[in-house]
Structure formats: C-alpha cells, structure tokens
PDB file of C-alpha atoms in Angstrom:
ATOM      1  CA  MET A   6      -3.450  12.266  -2.213  1.00  0.00           C
ATOM      2  CA  ASN A   7      -0.945   9.494  -1.613  1.00  0.00           C
ATOM      3  CA  THR A   8       1.894   8.574   0.728  1.00  0.00           C
ATOM      4  CA  PHE A   9       5.111  10.472   0.198  1.00  0.00           C
ATOM      5  CA  ASP A  10       7.125   7.239  -0.075  1.00  0.00           C
ATOM      6  CA  SER A  11       4.919   6.321  -3.067  1.00  0.00           C
ATOM      7  CA  MET A  12       5.594   9.666  -4.782  1.00  0.00           C
ATOM      8  CA  THR A  13       9.247  10.275  -3.884  1.00  0.00           C
ATOM      9  CA  ARG A  14      12.690   8.779  -3.480  1.00  0.00           C
ATOM     10  CA  GLY A  15      14.876   9.788  -0.560  1.00  0.00           C
ATOM     11  CA  GLU A  16      14.184  11.004   2.939  1.00  0.00           C
ATOM     12  CA  VAL A  17      11.057  13.148   3.345  1.00  0.00           C
ATOM     13  CA  VAL A  18      11.343  15.409   6.388  1.00  0.00           C
ATOM     14  CA  LEU A  19       8.260  17.341   7.513  1.00  0.00           C
ATOM     15  CA  GLU A  20       7.578  19.811  10.319  1.00  0.00           C
ATOM     16  CA  SER A  21       5.440  18.655  13.206  1.00  0.00           C
ATOM     17  CA  PRO A  22       2.283  20.768  13.145  1.00  0.00           C
ATOM     18  CA  LEU A  23       1.614  20.664  16.905  1.00  0.00           C
ATOM     19  CA  THR A  24       4.852  21.817  18.497  1.00  0.00           C
ATOM     20  CA  ASN A  25       6.359  25.266  18.614  1.00  0.00           C
ATOM     21  CA  PRO A  26       9.086  25.406  17.621  1.00  0.00           C
ATOM     22  CA  ALA A  27       8.372  22.588  15.211  1.00  0.00           C
ATOM     23  CA  HIS A  28      10.538  19.510  15.159  1.00  0.00           C
ATOM     24  CA  ALA A  29      11.391  17.321  12.168  1.00  0.00           C
ATOM     25  CA  LEU A  30       9.574  14.073  11.576  1.00  0.00           C
ATOM     26  CA  ASP A  31       9.823  11.258   9.063  1.00  0.00           C
ATOM     27  CA  GLY A  32       7.246  11.945   6.360  1.00  0.00           C
ATOM     28  CA  ALA A  33       7.508   8.716   4.352  1.00  0.00           C
ATOM     29  CA  SER A  34       4.105   7.307   5.339  1.00  0.00           C
ATOM     30  CA  VAL A  35       2.351  10.670   5.672  1.00  0.00           C
ATOM     31  CA  LEU A  36      -0.507  11.381   3.264  1.00  0.00           C
ATOM     32  CA  GLY A  37       0.052  14.345   1.014  1.00  0.00           C
ATOM     33  CA  MET A  38       0.233  15.684  -2.478  1.00  0.00           C
ATOM     34  CA  LEU A  39       2.832  17.146  -4.778  1.00  0.00           C
ATOM     35  CA  ASN A  40       1.285  19.809  -6.979  1.00  0.00           C
ATOM     36  CA  CYS A  41       3.820  22.212  -8.377  1.00  0.00           C
ATOM     37  CA  SER A  42       5.539  23.249 -11.555  1.00  0.00           C
ATOM     38  CA  ASP A  43       8.983  21.963 -12.507  1.00  0.00           C
ATOM     39  CA  GLU A  44      10.303  25.457 -11.753  1.00  0.00           C
ATOM     40  CA  ASP A  45       8.864  25.384  -8.212  1.00  0.00           C
ATOM     41  CA  TRP A  46      10.368  21.934  -7.679  1.00  0.00           C
ATOM     42  CA  GLN A  47      13.799  23.108  -8.807  1.00  0.00           C
ATOM     43  CA  HIS A  48      13.478  26.274  -6.687  1.00  0.00           C
ATOM     44  CA  GLY A  49      12.707  24.153  -3.603  1.00  0.00           C
ATOM     45  CA  GLN A  50      15.719  21.944  -4.253  1.00  0.00           C
ATOM     46  CA  ASP A  51      17.989  24.938  -4.926  1.00  0.00           C
ATOM     47  CA  LEU A  52      16.977  26.457  -1.573  1.00  0.00           C
ATOM     48  CA  GLY A  53      17.569  23.118   0.188  1.00  0.00           C
ATOM     49  CA  LEU A  54      13.941  22.916   1.286  1.00  0.00           C
ATOM     50  CA  ILE A  55      13.244  19.813  -0.769  1.00  0.00           C
ATOM     51  CA  THR A  56      15.737  17.015  -0.119  1.00  0.00           C
ATOM     52  CA  PHE A  57      13.961  14.226  -1.997  1.00  0.00           C
ATOM     53  CA  ASP A  58      13.263  13.415  -5.640  1.00  0.00           C
ATOM     54  CA  ARG A  59       9.974  12.807  -7.409  1.00  0.00           C
ATOM     55  CA  VAL A  60       9.291   9.447  -8.982  1.00  0.00           C
ATOM     56  CA  ALA A  61       6.879   8.604 -11.764  1.00  0.00           C
ATOM     57  CA  ALA A  62       3.301   9.307 -10.749  1.00  0.00           C
ATOM     58  CA  PRO A  63       2.042   6.401  -8.637  1.00  0.00           C
ATOM     59  CA  ALA A  64      -1.323   4.784  -9.150  1.00  0.00           C
ATOM     60  CA  PRO A  65      -4.048   6.604  -7.208  1.00  0.00           C
ATOM     61  CA  LEU A  66      -4.379   5.608  -3.576  1.00  0.00           C
ATOM     62  CA  LEU A  67      -7.391   3.336  -3.240  1.00  0.00           C
ATOM     63  CA  LEU A  68      -9.064   3.412   0.167  1.00  0.00           C
ATOM     64  CA  TYR A  69     -11.711   1.172   1.657  1.00  0.00           C
ATOM     65  CA  PHE A  70     -14.216   2.881   3.966  1.00  0.00           C
ATOM     66  CA  ARG A  71     -15.568   0.557   6.652  1.00  0.00           C
ATOM     67  CA  HIS A  72     -18.544   1.963   8.570  1.00  0.00           C
ATOM     68  CA  SER A  73     -19.586   1.253  12.159  1.00  0.00           C
ATOM     69  CA  ASP A  74     -21.640   3.105  14.756  1.00  0.00           C
ATOM     70  CA  GLU A  75     -18.471   5.035  15.688  1.00  0.00           C
ATOM     71  CA  GLY A  76     -17.830   6.296  12.153  1.00  0.00           C
ATOM     72  CA  TYR A  77     -15.620   5.215   9.282  1.00  0.00           C
ATOM     73  CA  ARG A  78     -12.247   3.507   9.459  1.00  0.00           C
ATOM     74  CA  LEU A  79     -10.097   3.794   6.346  1.00  0.00           C
ATOM     75  CA  TYR A  80      -7.932   1.009   4.967  1.00  0.00           C
ATOM     76  CA  VAL A  81      -5.478   1.121   2.047  1.00  0.00           C
ATOM     77  CA  ARG A  82      -6.494  -1.210  -0.794  1.00  0.00           C
ATOM     78  CA  SER A  83      -3.659  -0.579  -3.263  1.00  0.00           C
ATOM     79  CA  GLY A  84       0.090  -0.218  -3.639  1.00  0.00           C
ATOM     80  CA  GLN A  85       2.876  -0.872  -1.193  1.00  0.00           C
ATOM     81  CA  HIS A  86       0.681  -0.081   1.820  1.00  0.00           C
ATOM     82  CA  PHE A  87      -2.096  -2.546   0.942  1.00  0.00           C
ATOM     83  CA  GLY A  88      -3.856  -3.658   4.133  1.00  0.00           C
ATOM     84  CA  HIS A  89      -2.615  -0.738   6.228  1.00  0.00           C
ATOM     85  CA  GLY A  90      -4.913   1.694   8.019  1.00  0.00           C
ATOM     86  CA  VAL A  91      -5.149   5.494   8.055  1.00  0.00           C
ATOM     87  CA  PHE A  92      -4.179   7.023  11.406  1.00  0.00           C
ATOM     88  CA  ALA A  93      -4.446  10.530  12.854  1.00  0.00           C
ATOM     89  CA  LYS A  94      -1.269  10.636  14.941  1.00  0.00           C
ATOM     90  CA  THR A  95      -0.724  12.504  18.207  1.00  0.00           C
ATOM     91  CA  ASP A  96       1.904  14.691  16.504  1.00  0.00           C
ATOM     92  CA  GLY A  97      -0.851  16.017  14.204  1.00  0.00           C
ATOM     93  CA  VAL A  98       0.006  14.274  10.943  1.00  0.00           C
ATOM     94  CA  VAL A  99      -2.119  11.726   9.068  1.00  0.00           C
ATOM     95  CA  THR A 100      -0.239   8.560   8.142  1.00  0.00           C
ATOM     96  CA  VAL A 101      -0.816   5.062   6.876  1.00  0.00           C
ATOM     97  CA  GLY A 102       0.602   2.151   8.809  1.00  0.00           C
ATOM     98  CA  PRO A 103       0.265  -1.488   9.708  1.00  0.00           C
ATOM     99  CA  ILE A 104      -2.682  -2.444  11.839  1.00  0.00           C
ATOM    100  CA  GLY A 105      -1.527  -3.929  15.111  1.00  0.00           C
ATOM    101  CA  ARG A 106      -3.167  -3.636  18.473  1.00  0.00           C
ATOM    102  CA  GLN A 107      -4.726  -0.315  17.552  1.00  0.00           C
ATOM    103  CA  ASP A 108      -7.458   0.015  14.934  1.00  0.00           C
ATOM    104  CA  PRO A 109      -7.156   2.808  12.372  1.00  0.00           C
ATOM    105  CA  SER A 110      -8.558   6.156  13.430  1.00  0.00           C
ATOM    106  CA  THR A 111     -12.296   6.715  13.317  1.00  0.00           C
ATOM    107  CA  TRP A 112     -13.489   9.430  10.941  1.00  0.00           C
ATOM    108  CA  THR A 113     -16.732  11.273  10.473  1.00  0.00           C
ATOM    109  CA  VAL A 114     -17.350  11.900   6.769  1.00  0.00           C
ATOM    110  CA  THR A 115     -19.666  14.738   5.767  1.00  0.00           C
ATOM    111  CA  GLU A 116     -20.727  16.013   2.381  1.00  0.00           C
ATOM    112  CA  ALA A 117     -19.012  19.325   1.679  1.00  0.00           C
ATOM    113  CA  HIS A 118     -21.994  20.945  -0.040  1.00  0.00           C
ATOM    114  CA  THR A 119     -24.666  20.004   2.490  1.00  0.00           C
ATOM    115  CA  GLY A 120     -22.814  19.253   5.736  1.00  0.00           C
ATOM    116  CA  ALA A 121     -24.852  16.041   5.987  1.00  0.00           C
ATOM    117  CA  PRO A 122     -23.189  12.810   7.115  1.00  0.00           C
ATOM    118  CA  LEU A 123     -22.101  10.655   4.194  1.00  0.00           C
ATOM    119  CA  ASP A 124     -24.608   7.916   3.388  1.00  0.00           C
ATOM    120  CA  VAL A 125     -23.041   5.829   0.650  1.00  0.00           C
ATOM    121  CA  SER A 126     -26.253   3.879   0.103  1.00  0.00           C
ATOM    122  CA  ALA A 127     -28.126   7.118  -0.701  1.00  0.00           C
ATOM    123  CA  THR A 128     -25.395   8.625  -2.893  1.00  0.00           C
ATOM    124  CA  ASN A 129     -25.738   7.933  -6.606  1.00  0.00           C
ATOM    125  CA  THR A 130     -22.860  10.076  -7.812  1.00  0.00           C
ATOM    126  CA  GLU A 131     -19.422   8.760  -8.760  1.00  0.00           C
ATOM    127  CA  GLU A 132     -17.603  11.708  -7.145  1.00  0.00           C
ATOM    128  CA  LEU A 133     -18.409  13.733  -4.080  1.00  0.00           C
ATOM    129  CA  ASP A 134     -16.582  16.443  -2.142  1.00  0.00           C
ATOM    130  CA  VAL A 135     -16.312  15.491   1.531  1.00  0.00           C
ATOM    131  CA  TYR A 136     -14.786  16.637   4.811  1.00  0.00           C
ATOM    132  CA  LEU A 137     -13.120  14.190   7.188  1.00  0.00           C
ATOM    133  CA  THR A 138     -13.113  14.803  10.937  1.00  0.00           C
ATOM    134  CA  ASN A 139     -11.420  12.706  13.592  1.00  0.00           C
ATOM    135  CA  ILE A 140     -12.697  13.112  17.190  1.00  0.00           C
ATOM    136  CA  SER A 141     -13.726  16.741  16.533  1.00  0.00           C
ATOM    137  CA  ALA A 142     -10.491  17.692  14.760  1.00  0.00           C
ATOM    138  CA  PRO A 143     -10.734  18.288  11.009  1.00  0.00           C
ATOM    139  CA  LEU A 144      -8.428  16.842   8.408  1.00  0.00           C
ATOM    140  CA  GLY A 145      -6.547  19.772   6.917  1.00  0.00           C
ATOM    141  CA  LEU A 146      -3.443  20.449   4.873  1.00  0.00           C
ATOM    142  CA  ASN A 147      -0.099  21.974   5.856  1.00  0.00           C
ATOM    143  CA  HIS A 148       1.915  23.632   3.131  1.00  0.00           C
ATOM    144  CA  LEU A 149       5.107  21.878   2.005  1.00  0.00           C
ATOM    145  CA  TYR A 150       6.723  24.916   0.436  1.00  0.00           C
ATOM    146  CA  PRO A 151       6.970  25.191  -2.535  1.00  0.00           C
ATOM    147  CA  VAL A 152       5.897  21.795  -3.865  1.00  0.00           C
ATOM    148  CA  GLY A 153       2.705  20.598  -2.201  1.00  0.00           C
ATOM    149  CA  HIS A 154       0.867  19.820   1.022  1.00  0.00           C
ATOM    150  CA  TYR A 155       0.645  17.146   3.689  1.00  0.00           C
ATOM    151  CA  ALA A 156      -2.351  15.940   5.664  1.00  0.00           C
ATOM    152  CA  VAL A 157      -2.756  17.029   9.277  1.00  0.00           C
ATOM    153  CA  CYS A 158      -5.446  16.494  11.859  1.00  0.00           C
ATOM    154  CA  HIS A 159      -5.644  18.806  14.855  1.00  0.00           C
ATOM    155  CA  ALA A 160      -8.017  21.382  16.308  1.00  0.00           C
ATOM    156  CA  GLY A 161      -6.227  24.286  14.588  1.00  0.00           C
ATOM    157  CA  ALA A 162      -6.249  22.718  11.123  1.00  0.00           C
ATOM    158  CA  GLY A 163      -8.490  24.470   8.642  1.00  0.00           C
ATOM    159  CA  PRO A 164     -10.746  21.808   7.130  1.00  0.00           C
ATOM    160  CA  CYS A 165     -10.202  20.996   3.485  1.00  0.00           C
ATOM    161  CA  ALA A 166     -12.620  19.344   1.127  1.00  0.00           C
ATOM    162  CA  LEU A 167     -11.402  16.211  -0.604  1.00  0.00           C
ATOM    163  CA  THR A 168     -12.950  14.706  -3.697  1.00  0.00           C
ATOM    164  CA  LEU A 169     -14.042  11.153  -2.999  1.00  0.00           C
ATOM    165  CA  SER A 170     -14.224   9.040  -6.170  1.00  0.00           C
ATOM    166  CA  PHE A 171     -16.266   5.866  -5.819  1.00  0.00           C
ATOM    167  CA  GLU A 172     -14.455   3.023  -7.584  1.00  0.00           C
ATOM    168  CA  GLN A 173     -16.612   0.175  -6.293  1.00  0.00           C
ATOM    169  CA  ARG A 174     -19.423  -0.266  -3.790  1.00  0.00           C
ATOM    170  CA  ASP A 175     -20.407  -3.151  -1.522  1.00  0.00           C
ATOM    171  CA  VAL A 176     -16.903  -4.617  -1.539  1.00  0.00           C
ATOM    172  CA  ASP A 177     -16.070  -7.433   0.870  1.00  0.00           C
ATOM    173  CA  TRP A 178     -13.563  -5.848   3.206  1.00  0.00           C
ATOM    174  CA  LEU A 179     -11.407  -8.987   3.308  1.00  0.00           C
ATOM    175  CA  LYS A 180     -11.220  -9.274  -0.477  1.00  0.00           C
ATOM    176  CA  ALA A 181      -7.590  -9.208  -1.619  1.00  0.00           C
ATOM    177  CA  ASN A 182      -8.195  -7.262  -4.848  1.00  0.00           C
TER     178      ASN A 182
END
C-alpha cells in the first residue's frame, strides 16, 4: 500500500465511498494499491476509467506506529510524505497529510488470526496479518476498476487484513531516519 501520488503521474480521481450518488475526489494522497496486469491497465485507459499513468514502483511505504491509551497513531517515515500522519477522513477515504492542529486518526490494531489486540512487545514475528479499525469503523478497500484498490474507512467497509512487516522496533519517534 502506498499513496497514489507516489505510484502515479497525473490526476487521480476517485469516487467518494459515503455519498450516493458518489462524487469525485482528489485521490493523490489516498492510500491504495495498483495490482493489475498490463492488459488490465491498458483496458482501463482505453475505457477512460484510468486517467493517470504508472511510474516506477516506489519504495515501500514505511509507517511508524505510536501507541497511547487511545490506540495507535500512524506516521509516515519514508518518501515524499515523511512526517505526515494517516487520517480517516469524513468522506470515507484514508489519506496521508501534514499534521496541523489535528492529530492523525487513532487506530485499533488487532491480529487477524486471533482477534487479539496487537502487542508489539509480545510479537516475535517479522510479519503479521492485522486489521485496522478507527472509532468502530474498519479499514477496508474499494475497488478501483480494473487496476487496484483504495483504502476506505466507514461502517459499511468490509474489513481487510493487511500484512504488517516489522522493519525496526523501539524507534525514537522523532528520529529523522
């Protein structure tokens, strides 16, 4: 998963998941994934559904998980959005953005296989499938036909398991690299 502006060139327009009929929104800073064949990509462009171009695969998005009594807040630790937070927006999409007066969204992280809350100190594995939930709404994926998906967070979203890869533990959250 990464931001669309890290994976593409050109304007990324997505459908709002919470309005009917949906309205268009700027998808540049939305988290998502492109996972399709070259034929699917070309088909999407031929139909006019895909109006942007792919760029070379970006480096994986590195996130910092900061825990408090309220849950986890996620911060971007790599790429062009370094220092930004992960936000569940009122329009239902999950974006990264600068941290201003509002802290990043609070997330509950549970292990996919057990349903238990994530306890990093008790986890010895390097990878773990997890679910993220924000204020009782699960993080899910909306289809970006025919090339991928984008992250959404609302009560009607079907939860999706994400693979969390631990790159480093016990990192100072103010450390610049």
